[in-house]
Structures are given as structure tokens and as C-alpha cells.
Short mmCIF file of C-alpha atoms and ligand atoms in Angstrom, two decimals:
data_model
loop_
_atom_site.label_atom_id
_atom_site.label_comp_id
_atom_site.label_asym_id
_atom_site.label_seq_id
_atom_site.Cartn_x
_atom_site.Cartn_y
_atom_site.Cartn_z
CA MET A 1 21.24 32.56 57.79
CA THR A 2 19.66 29.15 57.44
CA GLU A 3 21.76 26.06 57.92
CA LYS A 4 22.23 23.44 55.24
CA ILE A 5 20.98 19.97 55.86
CA ASP A 6 21.97 16.66 54.34
CA ARG A 7 20.68 13.09 54.03
CA ALA A 8 21.72 12.21 57.54
CA VAL A 9 19.60 15.03 58.96
CA ILE A 10 16.59 13.99 56.88
CA GLN A 11 17.07 10.38 57.98
CA LYS A 12 17.00 11.50 61.59
CA VAL A 13 13.78 13.40 61.03
CA ILE A 14 12.28 10.34 59.33
CA LYS A 15 13.24 8.16 62.31
CA SER A 16 11.37 10.51 64.61
CA VAL A 17 8.01 9.89 62.92
CA PRO A 18 6.02 6.66 63.32
CA MET A 19 6.37 4.06 60.57
CA LEU A 20 3.41 3.19 58.40
CA SER A 21 1.21 0.52 59.97
CA ALA A 22 1.43 -3.00 58.59
CA SER A 23 -2.05 -2.73 57.13
CA ALA A 24 -1.36 0.61 55.41
CA ASN A 25 1.79 -0.87 53.97
CA GLN A 26 0.00 -3.94 52.67
CA LEU A 27 -2.76 -1.80 51.20
CA LEU A 28 -0.20 0.29 49.31
CA GLN A 29 1.56 -2.76 47.93
CA THR A 30 -1.65 -4.54 46.99
CA THR A 31 -3.36 -1.60 45.32
CA THR A 32 -0.27 -0.79 43.25
CA ASP A 33 -0.41 -4.26 41.72
CA PRO A 34 -2.68 -4.00 38.67
CA ASP A 35 -4.05 -7.54 39.21
CA HIS A 36 -5.52 -7.22 42.67
CA ASP A 37 -9.18 -7.47 43.57
CA LEU A 38 -11.36 -5.90 46.19
CA ARG A 39 -11.47 -9.02 48.38
CA GLU A 40 -7.80 -8.62 49.15
CA ILE A 41 -8.48 -5.08 50.34
CA VAL A 42 -11.32 -6.26 52.55
CA HIS A 43 -9.06 -8.92 53.98
CA ILE A 44 -6.32 -6.45 54.90
CA VAL A 45 -8.71 -3.99 56.51
CA LYS A 46 -10.32 -6.77 58.55
CA THR A 47 -7.03 -7.53 60.24
CA ASP A 48 -6.85 -3.98 61.58
CA ALA A 49 -9.55 -3.10 64.10
CA THR A 50 -8.74 0.63 64.26
CA LEU A 51 -8.82 0.94 60.50
CA THR A 52 -12.07 -1.01 60.29
CA ALA A 53 -13.69 1.34 62.77
CA ARG A 54 -12.45 4.38 60.89
CA VAL A 55 -13.69 3.11 57.53
CA LEU A 56 -17.16 2.57 58.98
CA LYS A 57 -17.11 6.00 60.57
CA VAL A 58 -16.17 7.70 57.30
CA VAL A 59 -18.78 5.88 55.22
CA ASN A 60 -21.47 6.74 57.76
CA SER A 61 -20.44 10.38 58.12
CA ALA A 62 -23.11 12.92 57.25
CA ALA A 63 -21.11 14.10 54.24
CA PHE A 64 -22.08 10.96 52.33
CA GLY A 65 -25.69 11.35 53.31
CA LEU A 66 -26.54 7.65 53.44
CA ILE A 67 -30.03 6.94 54.68
CA ASN A 68 -29.25 3.52 56.15
CA GLU A 69 -26.18 2.94 58.25
CA ILE A 70 -23.62 0.64 56.64
CA THR A 71 -22.40 -1.92 59.18
CA SER A 72 -20.70 -4.42 56.91
CA LEU A 73 -17.09 -3.77 56.04
CA ASP A 74 -17.47 -5.31 52.59
CA ARG A 75 -20.23 -2.91 51.72
CA ALA A 76 -18.38 0.05 53.19
CA ILE A 77 -15.31 -0.72 51.13
CA SER A 78 -17.15 -1.21 47.89
CA TYR A 79 -19.10 1.98 48.51
CA LEU A 80 -16.05 4.13 49.28
CA GLY A 81 -13.76 2.53 46.70
CA GLU A 82 -10.24 1.37 47.35
CA ARG A 83 -8.63 4.78 46.94
CA LEU A 84 -10.51 6.13 49.94
CA ILE A 85 -9.62 3.08 51.99
CA VAL A 86 -5.96 3.66 51.22
CA GLY A 87 -6.48 7.36 51.90
CA ILE A 88 -7.97 6.66 55.32
CA ALA A 89 -5.18 4.23 56.22
CA ILE A 90 -2.37 6.56 55.16
CA GLY A 91 -4.06 9.65 56.53
CA ASP A 92 -4.31 7.99 59.91
CA CYS A 93 -0.88 6.57 60.35
CA ALA A 94 0.97 9.49 58.78
CA SER A 95 -1.20 12.05 60.51
CA GLN A 96 1.81 13.41 62.38
CA LEU A 97 3.20 14.51 59.01
CA PHE A 98 -0.05 15.50 57.27
CA ASP A 99 -1.21 17.56 60.24
CA LYS A 100 2.06 19.36 60.72
CA GLU A 101 1.83 23.10 60.64
CA LEU A 102 4.21 24.04 57.83
CA LYS A 103 5.84 27.03 59.50
CA GLY A 104 8.67 27.08 56.97
CA TYR A 105 6.14 27.80 54.24
CA GLU A 106 3.98 30.03 56.46
CA GLY A 107 1.24 27.50 55.92
CA GLU A 108 -1.57 26.92 58.34
CA HIS A 109 -2.43 23.85 60.31
CA GLY A 110 -4.17 21.37 57.99
CA ASP A 111 -2.91 22.97 54.77
CA LEU A 112 -0.70 20.01 53.85
CA TRP A 113 -3.48 17.48 54.27
CA ARG A 114 -5.93 19.61 52.31
CA HIS A 115 -3.43 20.23 49.51
CA ASP A 116 -2.52 16.54 49.32
CA LEU A 117 -6.15 15.44 49.36
CA ARG A 118 -7.02 17.92 46.65
CA THR A 119 -4.03 16.85 44.56
CA ALA A 120 -5.09 13.21 45.00
CA ILE A 121 -8.60 13.94 43.75
CA ALA A 122 -7.31 16.05 40.86
CA SER A 123 -4.67 13.49 39.80
CA ARG A 124 -7.30 10.79 39.77
CA GLU A 125 -9.63 12.99 37.73
CA VAL A 126 -6.88 13.76 35.20
CA VAL A 127 -6.31 10.04 34.68
CA ALA A 128 -10.02 9.20 34.61
CA GLN A 129 -10.78 11.85 31.99
CA SER A 130 -7.90 11.06 29.66
CA ASP A 131 -7.07 7.78 28.02
CA LEU A 132 -4.01 6.98 30.10
CA ASP A 133 -3.38 3.32 30.71
CA ILE A 134 -2.81 3.72 34.44
CA SER A 135 -4.98 3.16 37.46
CA PRO A 136 -6.91 6.24 38.63
CA ASP A 137 -6.71 4.85 42.16
CA LEU A 138 -2.94 4.71 42.01
CA ALA A 139 -2.89 8.34 40.84
CA PHE A 140 -5.02 9.20 43.88
CA THR A 141 -2.66 7.51 46.33
CA ALA A 142 0.42 9.00 44.71
CA GLY A 143 -1.20 12.43 44.79
CA LEU A 144 -1.95 12.01 48.46
CA LEU A 145 1.70 11.40 49.26
CA HIS A 146 3.40 13.67 46.71
CA ASP A 147 4.31 16.55 49.06
CA ILE A 148 4.97 14.57 52.22
CA GLY A 149 8.59 15.82 52.08
CA LYS A 150 7.43 19.31 52.99
CA ALA A 151 6.62 18.09 56.49
CA LEU A 152 10.21 16.87 56.82
CA ILE A 153 12.02 20.04 55.75
CA SER A 154 9.55 22.74 56.80
CA ASP A 155 11.19 23.43 60.17
CA TYR A 156 14.53 24.09 58.51
CA LEU A 157 12.93 26.71 56.24
CA GLN A 158 11.49 28.79 59.06
CA GLY A 159 11.67 32.52 58.55
CA THR A 160 12.73 32.27 54.91
CA ALA A 161 9.43 32.74 53.02
CA GLY A 162 9.58 36.52 52.68
CA GLU A 163 13.10 36.45 51.34
CA VAL A 164 12.33 33.61 48.93
CA LEU A 165 9.33 35.43 47.48
CA GLU A 166 11.38 38.58 47.00
CA LYS A 167 14.08 36.65 45.18
CA ILE A 168 11.55 34.92 42.94
CA GLU A 169 9.89 38.25 42.10
CA ASN A 170 13.31 39.71 41.25
CA ASP A 171 14.22 36.69 39.13
CA GLU A 172 17.14 35.83 41.40
CA ILE A 173 15.67 32.37 41.98
CA SER A 174 13.56 30.62 39.38
CA ASP A 175 10.99 28.93 41.62
CA TYR A 176 10.33 27.56 45.12
CA LEU A 177 11.99 24.26 44.38
CA SER A 178 15.30 25.94 43.59
CA ALA A 179 14.82 28.12 46.65
CA GLU A 180 14.65 25.08 48.94
CA GLU A 181 17.76 23.65 47.36
CA GLU A 182 19.62 26.94 47.58
CA LEU A 183 18.62 27.70 51.17
CA ILE A 184 18.98 24.35 52.89
CA GLY A 185 20.59 22.16 50.24
CA PHE A 186 17.60 19.81 50.12
CA ASP A 187 14.25 20.16 48.35
CA HIS A 188 10.94 18.61 49.40
CA PRO A 189 10.73 16.01 46.60
CA ARG A 190 14.11 14.60 47.60
CA ALA A 191 13.20 14.61 51.28
CA GLY A 192 9.96 12.82 50.46
CA TYR A 193 11.86 10.33 48.37
CA GLU A 194 14.06 9.47 51.36
CA LEU A 195 10.90 8.76 53.32
CA ALA A 196 9.54 6.64 50.46
CA LEU A 197 12.69 4.51 50.58
CA THR A 198 12.62 4.12 54.34
CA TRP A 199 8.93 3.26 54.28
CA LYS A 200 9.49 0.94 51.31
CA LEU A 201 6.69 2.59 49.36
CA PRO A 202 5.92 1.10 45.94
CA GLU A 203 8.34 2.29 43.27
CA ALA A 204 5.69 4.14 41.27
CA ILE A 205 4.76 6.25 44.28
CA ALA A 206 8.39 6.93 45.21
CA GLU A 207 8.98 8.11 41.64
CA VAL A 208 6.02 10.50 41.82
CA ILE A 209 7.23 11.95 45.11
CA ARG A 210 10.69 12.50 43.72
CA PHE A 211 9.79 14.00 40.33
CA HIS A 212 6.40 15.63 40.70
CA HIS A 213 7.88 19.07 39.90
CA THR A 214 10.32 17.75 37.28
CA PRO A 215 8.33 14.98 35.58
CA ALA A 216 10.58 14.86 32.51
CA GLU A 217 13.31 13.43 34.75
CA ALA A 218 11.22 10.47 35.89
CA ARG A 219 11.90 7.02 34.52
CA GLU A 220 10.09 6.38 31.26
CA GLU A 221 7.86 3.62 32.66
CA PHE A 222 6.47 5.92 35.38
CA GLN A 223 6.28 9.15 33.41
CA GLU A 224 2.56 9.05 32.61
CA LEU A 225 1.73 8.72 36.29
CA VAL A 226 4.24 11.40 37.32
CA TYR A 227 2.81 13.84 34.75
CA ALA A 228 -0.73 13.09 35.91
CA VAL A 229 0.17 14.00 39.50
CA HIS A 230 2.16 17.00 38.24
CA LEU A 231 -1.06 18.30 36.71
CA GLY A 232 -3.09 17.30 39.76
CA ASP A 233 -0.73 19.33 41.94
CA ASN A 234 -1.06 22.40 39.72
CA ILE A 235 -4.84 22.05 39.61
CA ALA A 236 -4.92 21.90 43.42
CA MET A 237 -2.85 25.06 43.72
CA MET A 238 -4.97 26.86 41.11
CA GLY A 239 -7.99 25.91 43.17
CA GLY A 240 -6.54 27.97 46.03
CA CYS A 241 -5.38 24.92 47.92
CA GLY A 242 -1.66 25.23 48.46
CA THR A 243 0.58 24.83 51.47
CA GLY A 244 1.46 28.48 52.07
CA ALA A 245 3.93 30.90 50.53
CA ASP A 246 5.06 28.41 47.90
CA SER A 247 1.63 27.98 46.33
CA MET A 248 1.74 28.50 42.54
CA ARG A 249 5.47 29.20 42.72
CA TYR A 250 6.46 26.07 40.80
CA LYS A 251 6.77 25.59 37.07
CA LEU A 252 4.27 23.81 34.92
CA ASP A 253 5.92 21.38 32.50
CA ALA A 254 3.78 21.75 29.37
CA ASP A 255 5.33 18.59 27.94
CA TYR A 256 2.56 16.71 29.75
CA SER A 257 0.94 16.95 26.31
CA ARG A 258 3.15 14.07 25.22
CA TYR A 259 0.91 11.80 27.30
CA ILE A 260 -2.17 13.76 28.24
CA THR A 261 -4.49 15.61 25.90
CA LEU A 262 -6.32 18.33 27.72
CA GLN A 263 -8.56 20.94 26.11
CA PRO A 264 -9.32 24.10 28.12
CA ASN A 265 -12.94 23.01 28.57
CA ALA A 266 -11.88 19.59 29.82
CA LEU A 267 -9.60 21.25 32.35
CA ALA A 268 -12.46 23.47 33.46
CA SER A 269 -14.71 20.43 34.01
CA ILE A 270 -11.97 18.66 35.90
CA MET A 271 -11.57 21.68 38.17
CA LEU A 272 -15.28 21.73 38.80
CA THR A 273 -15.44 18.03 39.69
CA VAL A 274 -12.37 18.35 41.88
CA ASN A 275 -13.91 21.14 43.87
CA GLU A 276 -17.15 19.23 44.47
CA GLU A 277 -15.35 16.01 45.41
CA PHE A 278 -12.96 17.85 47.66
CA VAL A 279 -15.66 19.60 49.64
CA LYS A 280 -17.40 16.25 50.21
CA LEU A 281 -14.30 14.24 51.11
CA GLU A 282 -12.80 16.87 53.33
CA ARG A 283 -16.03 16.97 55.29
CA SER A 284 -16.34 13.21 55.59
CA PHE A 285 -12.77 12.87 56.82
CA ALA A 286 -13.21 15.72 59.27
CA GLU A 287 -16.47 14.32 60.66
CA ALA A 288 -14.99 10.88 61.09
CA GLY A 289 -11.72 12.02 62.59
CA ASP A 290 -10.68 13.50 65.86
CA SER A 291 -7.87 15.63 64.49
CA ASN A 292 -8.64 19.24 63.56
CA ARG A 293 -8.07 18.72 59.89
CA MET B 1 -17.10 42.44 63.78
CA GLY B 2 -19.48 40.52 61.54
CA GLN B 3 -18.14 38.60 58.60
CA ILE B 4 -19.73 37.03 55.59
CA ILE B 5 -17.43 34.26 54.36
CA LEU B 6 -17.81 33.15 50.78
CA GLY B 7 -16.65 29.77 49.45
CA VAL B 8 -15.88 28.93 45.84
CA GLY B 9 -18.85 29.90 43.66
CA ASP B 10 -20.61 31.80 46.46
CA TYR B 11 -21.78 35.38 46.32
CA GLY B 12 -23.04 37.69 49.00
CA ALA B 13 -23.74 41.30 49.92
CA SER B 14 -24.02 43.39 53.04
CA ASN B 15 -24.89 46.93 54.09
CA ARG B 16 -24.40 46.41 57.82
CA PRO B 17 -21.94 48.85 59.36
CA GLY B 18 -18.83 47.15 60.71
CA GLU B 19 -19.31 44.04 58.62
CA GLU B 20 -16.90 42.62 56.05
CA VAL B 21 -17.28 40.23 53.15
CA LYS B 22 -14.39 37.82 52.78
CA THR B 23 -13.15 34.94 50.67
CA PHE B 24 -10.13 32.73 51.26
CA ALA B 25 -7.30 31.70 48.95
CA LEU B 26 -8.14 32.72 45.43
CA GLY B 27 -5.77 30.86 43.13
CA SER B 28 -6.95 31.13 39.55
CA CYS B 29 -10.36 32.20 40.86
CA VAL B 30 -11.35 35.87 40.69
CA SER B 31 -13.24 37.85 43.29
CA VAL B 32 -15.49 40.52 41.80
CA VAL B 33 -16.25 43.24 44.33
CA LEU B 34 -19.11 45.66 43.69
CA LEU B 35 -19.54 48.77 45.82
CA ASP B 36 -22.69 50.84 45.71
CA PRO B 37 -22.01 54.27 47.21
CA LYS B 38 -25.69 55.26 47.14
CA THR B 39 -26.95 52.47 49.39
CA ARG B 40 -23.57 51.79 51.03
CA THR B 41 -23.77 48.14 50.03
CA VAL B 42 -20.82 45.90 49.20
CA GLY B 43 -21.10 42.67 47.26
CA MET B 44 -18.68 39.97 46.21
CA VAL B 45 -18.75 36.88 44.04
CA HIS B 46 -16.01 34.20 44.02
CA VAL B 47 -15.80 33.16 40.36
CA ALA B 48 -13.98 29.90 39.58
CA LEU B 49 -14.46 29.45 35.84
CA PRO B 50 -15.00 31.63 32.79
CA GLU B 51 -18.04 30.07 31.10
CA SER B 52 -21.16 28.33 32.37
CA ALA B 53 -21.52 26.53 29.02
CA ILE B 54 -19.39 23.66 30.36
CA ASN B 55 -22.03 22.72 32.93
CA LYS B 56 -25.43 24.37 32.70
CA ALA B 57 -26.88 22.37 35.58
CA LYS B 58 -24.15 23.61 37.88
CA SER B 59 -24.71 27.20 36.81
CA VAL B 60 -28.34 26.92 37.89
CA GLU B 61 -27.41 25.36 41.22
CA LYS B 62 -24.46 27.68 41.88
CA PRO B 63 -24.39 30.62 39.45
CA GLY B 64 -21.47 32.26 41.27
CA TYR B 65 -19.13 29.60 39.93
CA PHE B 66 -19.01 31.13 36.47
CA ALA B 67 -18.25 34.63 35.25
CA ASP B 68 -21.25 34.86 32.93
CA THR B 69 -23.81 33.76 35.53
CA GLY B 70 -22.06 34.99 38.69
CA ILE B 71 -22.21 38.71 37.99
CA PRO B 72 -25.95 38.75 37.16
CA ALA B 73 -26.58 36.69 40.31
CA LEU B 74 -24.62 39.14 42.45
CA LEU B 75 -26.43 42.13 40.92
CA ALA B 76 -29.77 40.46 41.64
CA ALA B 77 -28.71 39.86 45.24
CA MET B 78 -27.64 43.49 45.62
CA ALA B 79 -30.88 44.73 44.11
CA LYS B 80 -32.57 43.41 47.27
CA PHE B 81 -30.54 46.02 49.16
CA GLY B 82 -31.99 48.72 46.93
CA CYS B 83 -29.09 48.85 44.48
CA ASN B 84 -29.66 49.44 40.80
CA PRO B 85 -30.27 46.00 39.22
CA LYS B 86 -28.13 46.89 36.20
CA GLY B 87 -25.24 47.98 38.36
CA LYS B 88 -25.61 51.67 37.56
CA GLY B 89 -23.43 53.86 39.75
CA MET B 90 -21.49 50.93 41.22
CA VAL B 91 -17.74 50.80 41.68
CA VAL B 92 -16.00 47.59 40.56
CA LYS B 93 -12.80 46.05 41.91
CA LEU B 94 -11.23 42.76 40.80
CA CYS B 95 -8.73 40.51 42.61
CA GLY B 96 -7.22 37.08 41.98
CA GLY B 97 -6.80 35.33 38.66
CA ALA B 98 -3.30 34.02 39.40
CA ASN B 99 -1.51 31.50 37.21
CA VAL B 100 1.12 28.86 37.90
CA MET B 101 4.66 29.55 36.67
CA ASP B 102 5.50 28.82 33.03
CA THR B 103 1.85 28.19 32.37
CA ASN B 104 0.66 27.22 28.89
CA ASP B 105 -2.55 28.49 27.30
CA THR B 106 -4.69 25.66 28.61
CA PHE B 107 -3.75 26.32 32.23
CA GLN B 108 -4.30 30.08 32.08
CA ILE B 109 -7.66 29.76 33.78
CA GLY B 110 -6.84 32.79 35.91
CA LYS B 111 -6.36 34.98 32.88
CA ARG B 112 -9.45 33.62 31.13
CA ASN B 113 -11.55 34.21 34.25
CA ALA B 114 -10.48 37.85 34.35
CA LEU B 115 -11.16 38.34 30.63
CA SER B 116 -14.55 36.74 30.80
CA ILE B 117 -15.51 38.85 33.82
CA LYS B 118 -14.47 42.04 32.05
CA LYS B 119 -16.59 41.09 29.04
CA VAL B 120 -19.66 40.57 31.20
CA LEU B 121 -19.07 43.82 33.08
CA TRP B 122 -18.68 45.62 29.79
CA LYS B 123 -22.17 44.50 28.75
CA TYR B 124 -23.50 46.34 31.79
CA GLY B 125 -21.40 49.34 30.92
CA MET B 126 -19.23 48.70 33.99
CA GLY B 127 -15.46 48.65 34.29
CA ALA B 128 -13.05 48.05 37.16
CA VAL B 129 -11.59 51.12 38.88
CA ALA B 130 -8.99 48.98 40.61
CA GLU B 131 -7.61 45.53 40.04
CA ASP B 132 -5.05 43.20 41.53
CA LEU B 133 -4.92 40.36 39.05
CA GLY B 134 -2.46 37.73 37.85
CA GLY B 135 0.91 36.83 39.29
CA ASN B 136 1.92 33.46 40.74
CA PHE B 137 0.37 33.56 44.20
CA SER B 138 -2.94 33.04 45.92
CA ARG B 139 -4.86 35.82 47.62
CA THR B 140 -7.28 36.09 50.51
CA VAL B 141 -9.56 39.06 50.05
CA SER B 142 -11.82 40.95 52.43
CA VAL B 143 -13.82 44.10 51.82
CA SER B 144 -15.18 46.39 54.49
CA VAL B 145 -18.76 47.69 54.33
CA ASP B 146 -17.71 50.89 56.11
CA THR B 147 -14.94 51.96 53.78
CA GLY B 148 -15.25 49.82 50.66
CA GLU B 149 -11.56 49.18 51.09
CA ILE B 150 -10.19 45.77 50.16
CA ILE B 151 -7.48 44.10 52.24
CA LEU B 152 -5.50 41.39 50.53
CA ASN B 153 -3.14 38.87 52.00
CA SER B 154 -1.00 36.03 50.80
CA PRO B 155 1.30 33.81 52.88
CA GLY B 156 4.83 35.18 53.14
CA ARG B 157 3.87 38.74 52.15
CA PRO B 158 2.78 41.75 54.14
CA ASN B 159 -0.93 42.62 53.68
CA TRP B 160 -1.83 45.17 51.06
CA LYS B 161 -4.83 47.29 50.14
CA LEU B 162 -6.87 47.96 47.06
FE1 LIG C 1 5.63 19.64 45.65
FE1 LIG C 2 2.06 19.93 45.80
#
């Protein structure tokens, strides 16, 4: 029998992980503002020596195949694009969460990071290839953080996967989201949302974290973005990149069509691009990092 | 024991005793396994998408990505092991092709992959003797050169055979 958890328990878990660094926080705030420019990003990164070093390491990793080494931060940032800068910053300071082995989902070490990275790429691609009036970079960042709540509740779900799958197959539970709620009284979007509040993440990102499986419930002004990440998440899982036993066990909300027009061929091209991008980015992050992602 | 690991859009074959051909985490992708009893060769292609028409350049660079170019590429690779280039006498098994829950038509890539693969096989006069397709879960698939048996696994479930 698993025990139920509540907000207080989640808060305690959140307190046990390091806060976002000041620079990561500033990057998130700045890039969410539609009127920012690249100079502000450069300025923030410059104030953080560790981040600067990491950015240069990533851009010069073999995965990008640059012939001449990039030594200037300005050039590195404009080459990588702001979404990767944000990705590097968040990936580094939340590595304790991203690198967590999701035992409760019978996931393997690195699965959460890979799933989040793939969702980020796919969410961005969905926005870039449709005529949504939102920033593709914001979709990337939101995608990167969408499942962060799994790292918070995974331990409480240990030993439940087999039973959950059986219940889903027998139609006793409708999907993995309901299973989390039924088993421990808290699902991963809500847990992630608690973290978003504590970390003071931008509202748009908090909304994505909270409603990425139930986009119709998101506030109207954020719905396009939430639906884009909803699709990005599904595309990542279809690409074989999930976080364990829960992969593909969530419902697609076909009402995305209210905002996003997607023909089967367009989806196929998106999946192709996502796979290529993912292979490259995963490699560049791995080469530049010391974690075993 | 030797292993040949295939990524998305890769194909490969082996006739070395003790070896296995394996691919990780098929979501909507489908793994086509071909077994040639005559030469004791096993081959596999990890197909991601139904039609190469969406990106011809990619299908030249990585034919295994698509159903319509992946199967001919695998047959050509197996012909180097002395197998019949048209697949005559081969046994076919299919795994993967999962879909997300409550999927709509557009997102049924898994189903369309499987259909497209069957159409291509049919042109060669081939059909699957065993399949483990569909559902809402991802599969890791490995096939043994010695027995031609496929072992499947998916997180949270006991392994199963095909
Ligand atoms: Fe999720
Ligand atoms: Fe997800």
C-alpha cells in the first residue's frame, strides 16, 4: 500500500533540492518577455563564470562540428540561440532533478532529461511549423521543464508501475495521470506546479507544467503554448523517448486543432526534424557535461 | 555475447552464432525482423515513418527511416549474407507501432507505419507470421541469431517473447 502525500510533503521535497541560480532565473524571466534582445542574454551569461564556461564547451563540442573554435561569448550565444543557453543554464542548476533515476516509473537514469529535451525540441518545432503567435524559444523552455514534477513524486510511486499498468489495461484507471492521483493523491503536473511557484518561474511556464496533460483547463491566454507542449510531449513519447512505464499512457487532447493545424505529413516531417535535432543536442550536452546524461 | 544495436532508421543483419540484433524503445516506430532459415541470418530495420515521399534526401541518406525504402535496404543488406534478394523463403515478424491514448487520425503514426510496412512486404509476396503491434506502450526488441526468437520488454512489464 502506497502512502498518500500532500502539499506539505511536496514542499519539503522542493526544499531539499537546490534553488535555480540567479542567472538561470534571470534568463527565464528575460526570455519570456517578448521584447527582449540577445544583448540582455549575453549580459546575464557574462555575470556567471560557470555558465559562460559551459556555453563555450557546448558550442565547441564535436557534435556541432565547428572547424574553428569559438572563444567569444557573443558569438557562442548567437550561434547556439537563446533557447540552448536557457537549456544549458536550467539543465545545470536543476541537474539533481533532471538526472534523477525515476524508480517510481521504472525509468532509467537520464530518461527524464532525454524526455524533457526531446519534448522541448518537439514543442519548438510544433510552434515553428504552425502559424502560432508565440515564441518558439519559449515553447522550448516550457517543454524542457514540463515534467519536472516527476522527479518530485517518483520516490513515492516506487513499486506501483506493474499494478498501474494492469489497471489501465483492465480499464480500471483511465491513464497514468489518474493513477498518480489515485495512488498518492498528487500527480506530477501539480507537483511540478508547486516547484514553479517556489522557484517563481514565469507564469506561462508554470501554466504549461500544470496543464500539459489537460490543456483545455489552462487559462485562455496560455492555451496555445500549453497545447504546443502537449503535442511536443506526445511526439517525444511516440519517438520512443518516455520516462518509463508511463510512456504513451496519457491521453491526447485532439482539441489542439482549435489552435494548431497539423496534417499527417507535417507531423511526419516534425518527427523527422525532432529526431535529428535530438541526436545532435543530446550529444553536444553529453560531451560538454560531466554528468552521465 | 555480441550485439548489434540499431538506432532510429538503422538496419542491420547478422549470421554469427550467439549474436543478437537489438533496438531500444520503439514508440510509434516499427521493427521489421526478417529471418532466413536457409542461411541462418537475421535482419532488422527500425522504421520511423510510413513514406519516404516526405523527404527524399533523407531516404537516400538513411533509407531505414521509412517503410518503403527501409525494407528494400534491409533485403539488400541480407543479400550480402547469401539470402535471396527478394526475400524468398524468409520469415517476417513485426513489433512496435504503438499509439498514444485517445489518439486522433493524424497522430496514428504507429498504425500507419504498420500498414505501410505490410503493403511493401505484400509486394514481395511476404507476410508476417507473428506480430506484436499497437497498444499504448513502448517496446525494446532483440532477436537472437541462434533461435530467431524475439524478446520484448517494456518498463513495468515482465519480458515476453515472439
Ligand atoms: Fe507529463
Ligand atoms: Fe512528458
